[in-house]
Amino acid sequence: MIRRSRSALIYAATLVASIGAFFWIRSLGRSLVSTGAPGPEVPFRPTTSEAPGILLHVLLALVVVLIVARILGAMFRRLNQPQVMGEVVAGILLGPSFLGWLAPGAASQVLPVNTAPYLAVIAQVGVVLYMFLVGLDLDTALLQKRTQAAIAISHASIVVPFLLGAAFALWLYPLYSTGVFSFTTFALFIGVAMSITAFPVLARILTDRGMQKTRLGVLALACAAIDDVTAWCLLAFAIGVAHAQTGSLLFILITTIGFIFFVLLVAKRGALWLVRRQTAKGRTTQDMFALVCAALLLSALVTERIGVHALFGAFLLGTVIPHNSVLACDIRARCEDLVVVLLLPVFFAFTGMRTQIGLVHGTRDWMACILIIGVASLGKFGGSFLAARWTGSHWREAASLGVLMNTRGLMELIVLNVGLDLGVLSPVLFTMFVFMAVITTLVTTPILHLLTESRGESLDPTVK
């Protein structure tokens, strides 16, 4: 007790002495005059008086987005829906379509317009990292299982909705295009938007229902994997067409193909060497992780510079790292939670800020929205169903595949945001396609439940 009191007295005396010393130094320097030059301007200093306020708004937005996304995600999970769809809906609810309409004052504080550029950068970084993780999760062995059936079904589920979308663009283009790009570019984007499948969401639905090891589950995963690769190649081509003038399109195609071969032949060897080195050391060092991050950013940078978007480079690099290696597991363990919990909800919130349901009004707009949902669903379901029946699946399995391939979710939103950023999609059409992405994904689980559980029937649990 005496020792504690003595320590307190010493601390108080030190504090008083320090304050007294500072005031003495202050009195000595009060009469001094500076004769130095101002010097060069401080680089990267915020130029507006709003800079501190923007940081506060961005931090507040991140907190609100994180909390609302987790709450809605948990609610959707209880409803047997993918958690990511709850987070997507949370982003839309925080935008002008709901919060901005219900409580404009609160919306101006939570997600003010001047935070949009900062949230956009965070969202883009999050999506680039997420696409790398998607490529990392892609099991290339799935492409070799039931190869003939998987290729036939996946290609049918791409070609049929793509062509239907391109044909539907004949009606959409004069009514809803921005007029910035030609019909060719517009039709390519509509076709890609109609034909995308969300491999991660589909995999999560199958895992939640314990179907990932069934014959249907393996076939659906194989089809979705092929779909992902094909769709992202189509998207890269569409972006290249949008960016290119007539003379430079050939250059973009040649450099893109050259980069793909470089990654598959050279970068893959580097990835395998890194996997062997990680195995020899028994752990993933910070230097190894830094090397992977540098390669990821460089790959994204190259494809962005070529003109086919950074997402393609991130996804492509992820595919060359063996998905079942310890290195891949360590990368997922270090990155996945940060990307999924924090960065992706920011992307959903940013998408929600751009989704304006009020723009869709009148009979024609709502009819167009319904037709978009119908064409997208029919194209995916019809192409998958017919191809599955042709390759020997019974009608219930074929119908289940058609429903599963209609899962779009996050991957569709990524495509739509790219189209909106480029100016290919108008805000009205963007909102309509967001509707389509949400609805087609939400109906997947209940329809799949009806198909697989009705009449007490169950699909063969063995993989053939």
CSV table of C-alpha atoms in Angstrom, one decimal:
chain,number,residue,atom,x,y,z
A,1,MET,CA,0.0,0.0,0.0
A,2,ILE,CA,2.9,2.4,0.9
A,3,ARG,CA,4.7,1.4,-2.3
A,4,ARG,CA,1.6,2.1,-4.4
A,5,SER,CA,1.1,5.6,-2.8
A,6,ARG,CA,4.8,6.4,-3.3
A,7,SER,CA,4.5,5.5,-7.0
A,8,ALA,CA,1.4,7.7,-7.4
A,9,LEU,CA,3.2,10.7,-5.8
A,10,ILE,CA,6.2,10.2,-8.1
A,11,TYR,CA,4.0,10.0,-11.1
A,12,ALA,CA,2.1,13.2,-10.1
A,13,ALA,CA,5.3,15.1,-9.4
A,14,THR,CA,6.7,14.0,-12.8
A,15,LEU,CA,3.6,15.2,-14.5
A,16,VAL,CA,3.6,18.6,-12.8
A,17,ALA,CA,7.3,19.1,-13.4
A,18,SER,CA,6.8,18.3,-17.2
A,19,ILE,CA,4.0,20.8,-17.5
A,20,GLY,CA,6.1,23.4,-15.7
A,21,ALA,CA,9.1,22.7,-18.0
A,22,PHE,CA,7.0,23.1,-21.1
A,23,PHE,CA,5.6,26.5,-20.0
A,24,TRP,CA,9.1,27.7,-19.2
A,25,ILE,CA,10.3,26.6,-22.7
A,26,ARG,CA,7.2,28.3,-24.2
A,27,SER,CA,8.1,31.6,-22.4
A,28,LEU,CA,11.6,31.4,-23.9
A,29,GLY,CA,10.3,30.9,-27.5
A,30,ARG,CA,7.5,33.4,-27.5
A,31,SER,CA,9.6,36.2,-28.8
A,32,LEU,CA,11.3,34.2,-31.6
A,33,VAL,CA,10.5,35.1,-35.2
A,34,SER,CA,10.8,32.6,-38.1
A,35,THR,CA,12.8,33.6,-41.2
A,36,GLY,CA,12.6,30.3,-43.1
A,37,ALA,CA,10.9,30.0,-46.5
A,38,PRO,CA,7.6,28.2,-46.7
A,39,GLY,CA,9.1,25.4,-48.7
A,40,PRO,CA,7.4,23.2,-51.4
A,41,GLU,CA,3.7,22.4,-51.1
A,42,VAL,CA,2.9,19.2,-49.2
A,43,PRO,CA,2.1,16.5,-51.7
A,44,PHE,CA,-1.4,14.8,-51.7
A,45,ARG,CA,-2.8,17.1,-49.1
A,46,PRO,CA,-6.6,17.2,-49.2
A,47,THR,CA,-7.6,20.3,-51.0
A,48,THR,CA,-11.2,20.6,-49.7
A,49,SER,CA,-12.5,21.5,-46.3
A,50,GLU,CA,-14.8,18.5,-46.5
A,51,ALA,CA,-11.9,16.0,-46.3
A,52,PRO,CA,-12.3,15.3,-42.6
A,53,GLY,CA,-16.0,15.1,-43.0
A,54,ILE,CA,-15.7,12.6,-45.8
A,55,LEU,CA,-13.6,10.3,-43.7
A,56,LEU,CA,-16.2,10.4,-41.0
A,57,HIS,CA,-19.0,9.7,-43.5
A,58,VAL,CA,-17.1,6.8,-45.1
A,59,LEU,CA,-16.4,5.2,-41.7
A,60,LEU,CA,-20.0,5.6,-40.7
A,61,ALA,CA,-21.1,4.1,-44.0
A,62,LEU,CA,-18.9,1.1,-43.5
A,63,VAL,CA,-20.2,0.5,-40.0
A,64,VAL,CA,-23.9,0.8,-41.1
A,65,VAL,CA,-23.3,-1.4,-44.2
A,66,LEU,CA,-21.5,-4.1,-42.2
A,67,ILE,CA,-24.2,-4.3,-39.5
A,68,VAL,CA,-27.2,-4.2,-41.9
A,69,ALA,CA,-25.6,-6.7,-44.2
A,70,ARG,CA,-24.9,-9.2,-41.4
A,71,ILE,CA,-28.5,-8.8,-40.0
A,72,LEU,CA,-30.2,-9.3,-43.4
A,73,GLY,CA,-27.7,-12.1,-44.3
A,74,ALA,CA,-28.7,-14.0,-41.1
A,75,MET,CA,-32.4,-13.5,-41.8
A,76,PHE,CA,-32.1,-14.9,-45.3
A,77,ARG,CA,-30.1,-17.8,-44.0
A,78,ARG,CA,-32.9,-18.6,-41.6
A,79,LEU,CA,-35.2,-18.6,-44.7
A,80,ASN,CA,-33.0,-21.2,-46.4
A,81,GLN,CA,-31.7,-18.6,-48.8
A,82,PRO,CA,-28.0,-17.9,-49.5
A,83,GLN,CA,-26.6,-15.3,-47.0
A,84,VAL,CA,-25.1,-13.3,-49.8
A,85,MET,CA,-28.6,-12.6,-51.2
A,86,GLY,CA,-29.5,-11.0,-47.9
A,87,GLU,CA,-26.4,-8.8,-48.2
A,88,VAL,CA,-27.4,-7.9,-51.7
A,89,VAL,CA,-30.9,-6.9,-50.6
A,90,ALA,CA,-29.3,-4.9,-47.7
A,91,GLY,CA,-27.3,-2.9,-50.2
A,92,ILE,CA,-30.5,-2.1,-52.2
A,93,LEU,CA,-32.4,-1.1,-49.0
A,94,LEU,CA,-29.7,1.3,-48.0
A,95,GLY,CA,-29.9,3.0,-51.4
A,96,PRO,CA,-32.2,5.7,-52.8
A,97,SER,CA,-34.9,3.1,-53.6
A,98,PHE,CA,-35.8,2.5,-49.9
A,99,LEU,CA,-33.8,4.5,-47.3
A,100,GLY,CA,-33.5,7.5,-49.6
A,101,TRP,CA,-37.2,7.4,-50.2
A,102,LEU,CA,-38.3,6.6,-46.6
A,103,ALA,CA,-35.8,8.8,-44.7
A,104,PRO,CA,-33.9,11.2,-47.0
A,105,GLY,CA,-32.2,12.9,-44.0
A,106,ALA,CA,-30.9,9.6,-42.6
A,107,ALA,CA,-29.8,8.5,-46.1
A,108,SER,CA,-27.8,11.8,-46.6
A,109,GLN,CA,-25.9,11.1,-43.4
A,110,VAL,CA,-25.3,7.3,-43.9
A,111,LEU,CA,-24.6,7.3,-47.6
A,112,PRO,CA,-24.1,10.8,-48.8
A,113,VAL,CA,-23.4,11.3,-52.5
A,114,ASN,CA,-19.9,12.7,-51.9
A,115,THR,CA,-18.8,9.3,-50.4
A,116,ALA,CA,-19.7,7.4,-53.6
A,117,PRO,CA,-16.2,7.8,-55.3
A,118,TYR,CA,-14.5,6.5,-52.1
A,119,LEU,CA,-17.0,3.6,-51.7
A,120,ALA,CA,-16.5,2.8,-55.4
A,121,VAL,CA,-12.8,2.3,-55.0
A,122,ILE,CA,-13.3,0.1,-51.9
A,123,ALA,CA,-15.9,-1.9,-53.8
A,124,GLN,CA,-13.7,-2.3,-56.9
A,125,VAL,CA,-10.8,-3.6,-54.8
A,126,GLY,CA,-13.2,-5.9,-52.9
A,127,VAL,CA,-14.5,-7.4,-56.2
A,128,VAL,CA,-11.1,-7.8,-57.7
A,129,LEU,CA,-10.0,-9.8,-54.6
A,130,TYR,CA,-13.3,-11.8,-54.6
A,131,MET,CA,-12.8,-12.8,-58.3
A,132,PHE,CA,-9.3,-14.0,-57.4
A,133,LEU,CA,-10.9,-16.1,-54.6
A,134,VAL,CA,-13.5,-17.4,-57.1
A,135,GLY,CA,-10.7,-18.5,-59.4
A,136,LEU,CA,-8.9,-20.0,-56.5
A,137,ASP,CA,-12.0,-22.1,-55.5
A,138,LEU,CA,-12.5,-23.3,-59.0
A,139,ASP,CA,-11.8,-27.1,-59.1
A,140,THR,CA,-10.4,-27.7,-62.6
A,141,ALA,CA,-10.9,-31.4,-62.0
A,142,LEU,CA,-14.7,-30.8,-62.2
A,143,LEU,CA,-14.1,-29.9,-65.8
A,144,GLN,CA,-13.0,-33.5,-66.4
A,145,LYS,CA,-15.9,-35.3,-64.6
A,146,ARG,CA,-18.7,-36.3,-66.9
A,147,THR,CA,-17.0,-34.1,-69.4
A,148,GLN,CA,-19.3,-34.7,-72.4
A,149,ALA,CA,-22.5,-34.0,-70.4
A,150,ALA,CA,-21.1,-31.1,-68.5
A,151,ILE,CA,-19.7,-29.4,-71.6
A,152,ALA,CA,-22.9,-29.9,-73.5
A,153,ILE,CA,-25.2,-28.6,-70.7
A,154,SER,CA,-23.0,-25.7,-69.8
A,155,HIS,CA,-22.6,-24.6,-73.4
A,156,ALA,CA,-26.3,-24.9,-74.0
A,157,SER,CA,-26.9,-22.8,-70.9
A,158,ILE,CA,-24.6,-20.1,-72.3
A,159,VAL,CA,-25.5,-20.2,-76.0
A,160,VAL,CA,-29.3,-20.3,-75.7
A,161,PRO,CA,-29.7,-17.3,-73.2
A,162,PHE,CA,-27.0,-15.4,-75.0
A,163,LEU,CA,-28.8,-15.6,-78.3
A,164,LEU,CA,-32.2,-14.9,-76.7
A,165,GLY,CA,-30.6,-11.9,-75.0
A,166,ALA,CA,-29.1,-10.6,-78.2
A,167,ALA,CA,-32.4,-11.0,-80.0
A,168,PHE,CA,-34.2,-9.3,-77.1
A,169,ALA,CA,-31.7,-6.4,-77.5
A,170,LEU,CA,-33.4,-5.6,-80.8
A,171,TRP,CA,-36.4,-4.3,-78.8
A,172,LEU,CA,-34.4,-3.0,-75.8
A,173,TYR,CA,-31.8,-1.0,-77.8
A,174,PRO,CA,-34.0,1.8,-79.2
A,175,LEU,CA,-35.9,2.1,-75.9
A,176,TYR,CA,-33.3,1.8,-73.1
A,177,SER,CA,-29.8,2.1,-74.5
A,178,THR,CA,-27.6,5.1,-73.7
A,179,GLY,CA,-26.9,5.6,-77.4
A,180,VAL,CA,-23.1,5.9,-76.6
A,181,PHE,CA,-22.3,2.5,-78.1
A,182,SER,CA,-23.4,0.6,-81.2
A,183,PHE,CA,-26.0,-2.2,-81.2
A,184,THR,CA,-23.3,-4.8,-81.5
A,185,THR,CA,-21.7,-3.8,-78.1
A,186,PHE,CA,-25.2,-3.5,-76.5
A,187,ALA,CA,-26.3,-6.9,-77.7
A,188,LEU,CA,-23.0,-8.5,-76.5
A,189,PHE,CA,-23.6,-7.1,-73.0
A,190,ILE,CA,-27.3,-8.1,-72.9
A,191,GLY,CA,-26.3,-11.6,-74.0
A,192,VAL,CA,-23.6,-12.0,-71.4
A,193,ALA,CA,-26.0,-10.6,-68.7
A,194,MET,CA,-28.6,-13.1,-69.6
A,195,SER,CA,-26.2,-16.1,-69.7
A,196,ILE,CA,-24.1,-15.6,-66.4
A,197,THR,CA,-24.3,-18.2,-63.6
A,198,ALA,CA,-23.0,-17.5,-60.1
A,199,PHE,CA,-20.7,-20.5,-59.4
A,200,PRO,CA,-20.0,-19.5,-55.7
A,201,VAL,CA,-23.7,-19.0,-54.9
A,202,LEU,CA,-24.7,-22.3,-56.6
A,203,ALA,CA,-22.0,-24.1,-54.7
A,204,ARG,CA,-23.3,-22.6,-51.4
A,205,ILE,CA,-26.9,-23.7,-52.2
A,206,LEU,CA,-25.8,-27.3,-52.9
A,207,THR,CA,-23.6,-27.4,-49.8
A,208,ASP,CA,-26.4,-26.0,-47.6
A,209,ARG,CA,-28.7,-28.8,-48.9
A,210,GLY,CA,-26.0,-31.5,-48.6
A,211,MET,CA,-26.1,-32.1,-52.4
A,212,GLN,CA,-22.6,-31.3,-53.4
A,213,LYS,CA,-21.6,-34.9,-53.5
A,214,THR,CA,-24.6,-36.2,-55.4
A,215,ARG,CA,-24.7,-36.9,-59.1
A,216,LEU,CA,-26.8,-33.8,-59.6
A,217,GLY,CA,-24.5,-31.7,-57.4
A,218,VAL,CA,-21.3,-32.8,-59.1
A,219,LEU,CA,-22.8,-32.2,-62.6
A,220,ALA,CA,-24.2,-28.8,-61.6
A,221,LEU,CA,-20.8,-27.7,-60.2
A,222,ALA,CA,-19.0,-28.9,-63.3
A,223,CYS,CA,-21.5,-27.1,-65.6
A,224,ALA,CA,-21.2,-23.9,-63.5
A,225,ALA,CA,-17.4,-24.1,-63.5
A,226,ILE,CA,-17.4,-24.3,-67.3
A,227,ASP,CA,-20.0,-21.5,-67.4
A,228,ASP,CA,-17.9,-19.3,-65.3
A,229,VAL,CA,-14.8,-19.6,-67.5
A,230,THR,CA,-16.9,-19.2,-70.7
A,231,ALA,CA,-18.9,-16.3,-69.4
A,232,TRP,CA,-15.9,-14.4,-68.2
A,233,CYS,CA,-14.2,-14.9,-71.5
A,234,LEU,CA,-17.3,-13.5,-73.2
A,235,LEU,CA,-17.4,-10.6,-70.9
A,236,ALA,CA,-13.7,-9.8,-71.6
A,237,PHE,CA,-14.5,-9.9,-75.3
A,238,ALA,CA,-17.6,-7.6,-74.8
A,239,ILE,CA,-15.5,-5.1,-72.8
A,240,GLY,CA,-12.8,-5.3,-75.4
A,241,VAL,CA,-15.3,-4.5,-78.1
A,242,ALA,CA,-16.7,-1.6,-76.0
A,243,HIS,CA,-13.3,-0.1,-75.4
A,244,ALA,CA,-11.9,-0.6,-78.9
A,245,GLN,CA,-12.2,1.3,-82.0
A,246,THR,CA,-12.4,-0.7,-85.2
A,247,GLY,CA,-8.6,-0.6,-85.6
A,248,SER,CA,-7.6,-1.6,-82.1
A,249,LEU,CA,-10.0,-4.4,-81.5
A,250,LEU,CA,-7.6,-6.9,-83.1
A,251,PHE,CA,-4.8,-5.6,-80.9
A,252,ILE,CA,-7.0,-6.2,-77.7
A,253,LEU,CA,-7.9,-9.7,-78.8
A,254,ILE,CA,-4.3,-10.6,-79.6
A,255,THR,CA,-2.9,-9.2,-76.4
A,256,THR,CA,-5.6,-10.8,-74.3
A,257,ILE,CA,-5.0,-14.3,-75.9
A,258,GLY,CA,-1.3,-13.8,-75.4
A,259,PHE,CA,-1.7,-12.9,-71.8
A,260,ILE,CA,-4.0,-15.9,-71.2
A,261,PHE,CA,-1.3,-18.2,-72.6
A,262,PHE,CA,1.4,-16.5,-70.5
A,263,VAL,CA,-0.6,-17.1,-67.3
A,264,LEU,CA,-1.5,-20.7,-68.2
A,265,LEU,CA,2.0,-21.6,-69.3
A,266,VAL,CA,4.4,-19.4,-67.3
A,267,ALA,CA,2.5,-18.1,-64.2
A,268,LYS,CA,1.1,-21.6,-63.6
A,269,ARG,CA,4.7,-23.0,-63.4
A,270,GLY,CA,5.5,-20.2,-60.9
A,271,ALA,CA,2.4,-21.1,-58.9
A,272,LEU,CA,3.4,-24.7,-58.7
A,273,TRP,CA,6.9,-23.8,-57.7
A,274,LEU,CA,5.5,-21.6,-54.9
A,275,VAL,CA,3.2,-24.5,-53.8
A,276,ARG,CA,6.3,-26.8,-53.6
A,277,ARG,CA,8.2,-24.2,-51.7
A,278,GLN,CA,5.3,-23.7,-49.2
A,279,THR,CA,5.2,-27.5,-48.7
A,280,ALA,CA,8.9,-27.7,-48.0
A,281,LYS,CA,8.8,-24.9,-45.5
A,282,GLY,CA,5.6,-26.2,-43.9
A,283,ARG,CA,4.0,-22.8,-43.7
A,284,THR,CA,3.0,-19.8,-45.8
A,285,THR,CA,5.4,-17.0,-45.0
A,286,GLN,CA,4.6,-13.3,-45.4
A,287,ASP,CA,7.0,-13.1,-48.3
A,288,MET,CA,5.1,-15.9,-50.1
A,289,PHE,CA,1.8,-14.1,-49.4
A,290,ALA,CA,3.3,-10.8,-50.6
A,291,LEU,CA,4.4,-12.5,-53.8
A,292,VAL,CA,0.9,-13.8,-54.5
A,293,CYS,CA,-0.6,-10.4,-53.8
A,294,ALA,CA,1.8,-8.7,-56.1
A,295,ALA,CA,1.1,-11.3,-58.9
A,296,LEU,CA,-2.6,-10.8,-58.3
A,297,LEU,CA,-2.4,-7.0,-58.6
A,298,LEU,CA,-0.1,-7.2,-61.6
A,299,SER,CA,-2.4,-9.6,-63.4
A,300,ALA,CA,-5.4,-7.3,-62.7
A,301,LEU,CA,-3.3,-4.3,-63.8
A,302,VAL,CA,-2.3,-5.9,-67.1
A,303,THR,CA,-5.9,-6.9,-68.1
A,304,GLU,CA,-7.2,-3.5,-67.1
A,305,ARG,CA,-4.5,-1.9,-69.2
A,306,ILE,CA,-5.2,-4.2,-72.2
A,307,GLY,CA,-8.9,-3.1,-72.0
A,308,VAL,CA,-10.7,-6.3,-70.7
A,309,HIS,CA,-11.1,-5.2,-67.0
A,310,ALA,CA,-9.1,-6.0,-63.9
A,311,LEU,CA,-11.6,-8.7,-62.8
A,312,PHE,CA,-10.6,-11.0,-65.6
A,313,GLY,CA,-6.9,-10.9,-64.7
A,314,ALA,CA,-7.7,-11.6,-61.0
A,315,PHE,CA,-10.0,-14.5,-61.9
A,316,LEU,CA,-7.5,-16.0,-64.3
A,317,LEU,CA,-4.6,-15.9,-61.9
A,318,GLY,CA,-6.7,-17.6,-59.2
A,319,THR,CA,-7.3,-20.6,-61.5
A,320,VAL,CA,-3.6,-21.5,-61.8
A,321,ILE,CA,-3.1,-22.1,-58.1
A,322,PRO,CA,-4.2,-25.6,-57.2
A,323,HIS,CA,-7.4,-25.1,-55.3
A,324,ASN,CA,-6.7,-28.0,-52.8
A,325,SER,CA,-3.2,-27.0,-52.0
A,326,VAL,CA,-2.2,-25.8,-48.5
A,327,LEU,CA,-1.1,-22.5,-50.1
A,328,ALA,CA,-4.6,-21.9,-51.5
A,329,CYS,CA,-6.2,-22.8,-48.2
A,330,ASP,CA,-3.9,-20.3,-46.4
A,331,ILE,CA,-4.7,-17.6,-48.9
A,332,ARG,CA,-8.4,-18.2,-48.4
A,333,ALA,CA,-8.0,-18.2,-44.6
A,334,ARG,CA,-6.2,-14.8,-44.7
A,335,CYS,CA,-8.4,-13.1,-47.3
A,336,GLU,CA,-11.8,-14.6,-47.4
A,337,ASP,CA,-13.3,-13.2,-44.2
A,338,LEU,CA,-12.1,-9.6,-44.9
A,339,VAL,CA,-13.4,-9.7,-48.5
A,340,VAL,CA,-16.8,-11.4,-47.7
A,341,VAL,CA,-17.6,-9.7,-44.4
A,342,LEU,CA,-16.4,-6.1,-45.2
A,343,LEU,CA,-15.5,-5.4,-48.8
A,344,LEU,CA,-18.4,-7.2,-50.6
A,345,PRO,CA,-21.1,-5.5,-48.6
A,346,VAL,CA,-19.6,-2.2,-49.6
A,347,PHE,CA,-20.0,-3.4,-53.3
A,348,PHE,CA,-23.6,-4.2,-52.6
A,349,ALA,CA,-24.2,-0.9,-50.9
A,350,PHE,CA,-22.6,0.9,-53.9
A,351,THR,CA,-24.8,-1.1,-56.3
A,352,GLY,CA,-27.8,-0.1,-54.1
A,353,MET,CA,-26.8,3.5,-54.5
A,354,ARG,CA,-27.0,3.1,-58.2
A,355,THR,CA,-30.2,1.1,-58.2
A,356,GLN,CA,-33.1,3.5,-58.5
A,357,ILE,CA,-36.4,1.6,-58.5
A,358,GLY,CA,-38.2,4.9,-59.1
A,359,LEU,CA,-36.8,5.1,-62.6
A,360,VAL,CA,-38.9,2.0,-63.5
A,361,HIS,CA,-42.4,3.4,-63.9
A,362,GLY,CA,-45.2,3.0,-66.3
A,363,THR,CA,-46.6,-0.1,-68.0
A,364,ARG,CA,-43.9,-0.3,-70.6
A,365,ASP,CA,-41.0,-0.3,-68.1
A,366,TRP,CA,-42.6,-2.9,-65.8
A,367,MET,CA,-43.5,-5.0,-68.8
A,368,ALA,CA,-39.9,-4.8,-70.0
A,369,CYS,CA,-38.7,-5.8,-66.5
A,370,ILE,CA,-41.0,-8.8,-66.5
A,371,LEU,CA,-39.8,-9.8,-70.0
A,372,ILE,CA,-36.2,-9.5,-68.9
A,373,ILE,CA,-36.8,-11.9,-66.0
A,374,GLY,CA,-38.8,-14.3,-68.3
A,375,VAL,CA,-36.2,-14.3,-71.1
A,376,ALA,CA,-33.3,-14.8,-68.7
A,377,SER,CA,-35.1,-17.6,-66.9
A,378,LEU,CA,-36.4,-19.3,-70.0
A,379,GLY,CA,-33.0,-19.2,-71.8
A,380,LYS,CA,-31.1,-20.7,-68.9
A,381,PHE,CA,-33.6,-23.2,-67.9
A,382,GLY,CA,-34.5,-24.3,-71.4
A,383,GLY,CA,-31.0,-24.6,-72.7
A,384,SER,CA,-29.9,-26.6,-69.6
A,385,PHE,CA,-33.0,-28.8,-69.5
A,386,LEU,CA,-32.9,-29.8,-73.2
A,387,ALA,CA,-29.1,-30.5,-73.1
A,388,ALA,CA,-29.4,-32.5,-69.9
A,389,ARG,CA,-32.3,-34.6,-71.4
A,390,TRP,CA,-30.3,-35.1,-74.5
A,391,THR,CA,-27.3,-36.4,-72.5
A,392,GLY,CA,-29.3,-38.9,-70.6
A,393,SER,CA,-30.6,-37.2,-67.4
A,394,HIS,CA,-34.2,-37.9,-66.3
A,395,TRP,CA,-36.6,-35.0,-66.3
A,396,ARG,CA,-36.4,-34.2,-62.6
A,397,GLU,CA,-32.6,-34.0,-62.7
A,398,ALA,CA,-32.7,-32.0,-65.9
A,399,ALA,CA,-35.2,-29.6,-64.4
A,400,SER,CA,-33.1,-29.2,-61.3
A,401,LEU,CA,-30.1,-28.4,-63.4
A,402,GLY,CA,-32.1,-25.8,-65.3
A,403,VAL,CA,-33.1,-24.2,-62.0
A,404,LEU,CA,-29.6,-24.2,-60.5
A,405,MET,CA,-28.1,-22.7,-63.6
A,406,ASN,CA,-30.5,-19.7,-63.2
A,407,THR,CA,-28.5,-18.8,-60.0
A,408,ARG,CA,-27.0,-15.4,-60.8
A,409,GLY,CA,-26.6,-13.3,-57.6
A,410,LEU,CA,-23.3,-11.5,-57.1
A,411,MET,CA,-21.7,-12.5,-60.5
A,412,GLU,CA,-24.6,-10.9,-62.3
A,413,LEU,CA,-24.2,-7.7,-60.3
A,414,ILE,CA,-20.5,-7.5,-61.2
A,415,VAL,CA,-21.3,-7.8,-64.9
A,416,LEU,CA,-24.1,-5.1,-64.6
A,417,ASN,CA,-21.8,-2.7,-62.8
A,418,VAL,CA,-19.2,-3.1,-65.5
A,419,GLY,CA,-21.9,-2.3,-68.1
A,420,LEU,CA,-23.1,0.7,-66.2
A,421,ASP,CA,-19.5,2.0,-65.7
A,422,LEU,CA,-18.8,1.8,-69.4
A,423,GLY,CA,-22.1,3.5,-70.3
A,424,VAL,CA,-23.4,0.5,-72.2
A,425,LEU,CA,-26.4,0.1,-69.8
A,426,SER,CA,-28.6,3.0,-68.8
A,427,PRO,CA,-29.5,3.4,-65.2
A,428,VAL,CA,-33.1,2.3,-65.9
A,429,LEU,CA,-31.9,-0.9,-67.7
A,430,PHE,CA,-29.4,-1.5,-64.9
A,431,THR,CA,-32.2,-1.4,-62.3
A,432,MET,CA,-34.3,-3.8,-64.3
A,433,PHE,CA,-31.4,-6.3,-64.6
A,434,VAL,CA,-30.7,-6.0,-60.8
A,435,PHE,CA,-34.3,-7.0,-60.3
A,436,MET,CA,-33.7,-10.0,-62.6
A,437,ALA,CA,-30.6,-11.0,-60.7
A,438,VAL,CA,-32.2,-10.9,-57.3
A,439,ILE,CA,-35.5,-12.7,-58.3
A,440,THR,CA,-33.9,-15.5,-60.3
A,441,THR,CA,-31.5,-16.3,-57.5
A,442,LEU,CA,-34.1,-16.1,-54.7
A,443,VAL,CA,-36.5,-18.5,-56.4
A,444,THR,CA,-33.7,-21.1,-57.0
A,445,THR,CA,-33.8,-22.7,-53.5
A,446,PRO,CA,-37.6,-23.1,-53.1
A,447,ILE,CA,-38.1,-24.5,-56.6
A,448,LEU,CA,-35.1,-26.8,-56.2
A,449,HIS,CA,-36.7,-28.0,-52.9
A,450,LEU,CA,-39.9,-28.8,-54.7
A,451,LEU,CA,-38.2,-30.7,-57.5
A,452,THR,CA,-35.9,-32.8,-55.2
A,453,GLU,CA,-38.3,-33.5,-52.3
A,454,SER,CA,-41.8,-33.7,-53.9
A,455,ARG,CA,-43.5,-37.2,-53.8
A,456,GLY,CA,-40.9,-38.3,-51.3
A,457,GLU,CA,-38.3,-38.9,-54.1
A,458,SER,CA,-34.6,-38.2,-53.7
A,459,LEU,CA,-31.9,-38.0,-56.2
A,460,ASP,CA,-29.2,-40.7,-56.4
A,461,PRO,CA,-26.7,-39.7,-53.7
A,462,THR,CA,-23.8,-41.4,-55.6
A,463,VAL,CA,-21.6,-39.7,-58.1
A,464,LYS,CA,-21.5,-41.4,-61.5
